[in-house]
PDB file of C-alpha atoms in Angstrom:
ATOM      1  CA  LYS A  87       0.000   0.000   0.000  1.00 88.00           C
ATOM      2  CA  LEU A  88       1.227   3.430  -0.881  1.00 94.00           C
ATOM      3  CA  ARG A  89       1.146   6.300   1.541  1.00 96.00           C
ATOM      4  CA  LYS A  90      -0.536   9.576   0.639  1.00 97.00           C
ATOM      5  CA  VAL A  91       2.746  11.309  -0.154  1.00 96.00           C
ATOM      6  CA  GLU A  92       3.763   8.357  -2.325  1.00 97.00           C
ATOM      7  CA  LEU A  93       0.480   8.452  -4.261  1.00 98.00           C
ATOM      8  CA  ARG A  94       1.076  12.167  -4.795  1.00 98.00           C
ATOM      9  CA  THR A  95       4.534  11.414  -6.190  1.00 97.00           C
ATOM     10  CA  VAL A  96       3.175   8.737  -8.543  1.00 98.00           C
ATOM     11  CA  ALA A  97       0.474  11.103  -9.803  1.00 98.00           C
ATOM     12  CA  GLU A  98       3.009  13.864 -10.435  1.00 97.00           C
ATOM     13  CA  GLU A  99       5.440  11.468 -12.150  1.00 96.00           C
ATOM     14  CA  ILE A 100       2.785  10.412 -14.658  1.00 97.00           C
ATOM     15  CA  GLY A 101       1.936  14.047 -15.374  1.00 97.00           C
ATOM     16  CA  LEU A 102      -1.243  14.563 -13.379  1.00 98.00           C
ATOM     17  CA  VAL A 103      -2.120  17.829 -11.652  1.00 97.00           C
ATOM     18  CA  VAL A 104      -2.404  17.297  -7.902  1.00 98.00           C
ATOM     19  CA  ASN A 105      -4.180  19.751  -5.622  1.00 96.00           C
ATOM     20  CA  GLU A 106      -2.688  20.458  -2.202  1.00 93.00           C
ATOM     21  CA  GLY A 107      -5.568  19.230  -0.063  1.00 95.00           C
ATOM     22  CA  MET A 108      -6.326  15.976  -1.884  1.00 98.00           C
ATOM     23  CA  LYS A 109      -7.109  12.943   0.248  1.00 98.00           C
ATOM     24  CA  LYS A 110      -5.547   9.539  -0.297  1.00 98.00           C
ATOM     25  CA  SER A 111      -8.755   8.179  -1.858  1.00 98.00           C
ATOM     26  CA  GLU A 112      -8.941  11.168  -4.219  1.00 98.00           C
ATOM     27  CA  LEU A 113      -5.355  10.652  -5.322  1.00 98.00           C
ATOM     28  CA  ARG A 114      -6.048   6.972  -6.002  1.00 97.00           C
ATOM     29  CA  ARG A 115      -9.162   7.832  -8.041  1.00 98.00           C
ATOM     30  CA  LEU A 116      -7.229  10.499  -9.957  1.00 98.00           C
ATOM     31  CA  ILE A 117      -4.533   7.986 -10.897  1.00 98.00           C
ATOM     32  CA  GLU A 118      -6.942   5.151 -11.713  1.00 97.00           C
ATOM     33  CA  GLY A 119      -9.155   7.445 -13.786  1.00 98.00           C
ATOM     34  CA  SER A 120      -6.312   8.907 -15.817  1.00 98.00           C
ATOM     35  CA  ASP A 121      -5.650   8.168 -19.476  1.00 97.00           C
ATOM     36  CA  VAL A 122      -2.124   7.113 -18.526  1.00 97.00           C
ATOM     37  CA  PHE A 123      -3.494   4.425 -16.192  1.00 97.00           C
ATOM     38  CA  LYS A 124      -5.918   3.205 -18.862  1.00 96.00           C
ATOM     39  CA  ASN A 125      -3.572   3.375 -21.866  1.00 97.00           C
ATOM     40  CA  ASP A 126      -0.030   3.066 -20.489  1.00 96.00           C
ATOM     41  CA  ASN A 127      -0.265   0.933 -17.390  1.00 94.00           C
ATOM     42  CA  GLU A 128       3.483   0.233 -17.573  1.00 96.00           C
ATOM     43  CA  ALA A 129       4.238   3.916 -16.926  1.00 96.00           C
ATOM     44  CA  VAL A 130       2.139   3.811 -13.768  1.00 97.00           C
ATOM     45  CA  LYS A 131       3.752   0.538 -12.676  1.00 97.00           C
ATOM     46  CA  SER A 132       7.179   2.053 -13.224  1.00 97.00           C
ATOM     47  CA  ALA A 133       6.306   5.139 -11.162  1.00 97.00           C
ATOM     48  CA  VAL A 134       4.981   2.942  -8.331  1.00 97.00           C
ATOM     49  CA  GLU A 135       8.117   0.775  -8.430  1.00 97.00           C
ATOM     50  CA  ASP A 136      10.305   3.902  -8.242  1.00 96.00           C
ATOM     51  CA  VAL A 137       8.401   5.157  -5.200  1.00 97.00           C
ATOM     52  CA  LEU A 138       8.641   1.775  -3.455  1.00 96.00           C
ATOM     53  CA  GLU A 139      12.346   1.521  -4.255  1.00 96.00           C
ATOM     54  CA  ASN A 140      12.932   4.958  -2.722  1.00 94.00           C
ATOM     55  CA  ARG A 141      10.959   3.936   0.379  1.00 93.00           C
ATOM     56  CA  ASN A 142      13.054   0.789   0.761  1.00 93.00           C
ATOM     57  CA  LYS A 143      16.299   2.745   0.343  1.00 92.00           C
ATOM     58  CA  LYS A 144      15.235   5.128   3.113  1.00 89.00           C
ATOM     59  CA  ILE A 145      14.335   2.219   5.394  1.00 90.00           C
ATOM     60  CA  ARG A 146      17.663   0.469   4.753  1.00 91.00           C
ATOM     61  CA  SER A 147      19.627   3.656   5.391  1.00 90.00           C
ATOM     62  CA  GLY A 148      17.832   4.188   8.690  1.00 80.00           C
ATOM     63  CA  TRP A 149      16.132   7.390   7.598  1.00 66.00           C
TER      64      TRP A 149
END
């Protein structure tokens, strides 16, 4: 499961406009309703993998 800040990062990486006060559920709907999600699922997968990799790096480094 992605955290809110991670969903925000994924949305921004795939070129979506994210409003400051968006909730986690809104971010998920924004991503899942986007043309990128529907037409280029690999781009979304790649963005999610990047976010998870960064999370794991931070955990391993004790951050």
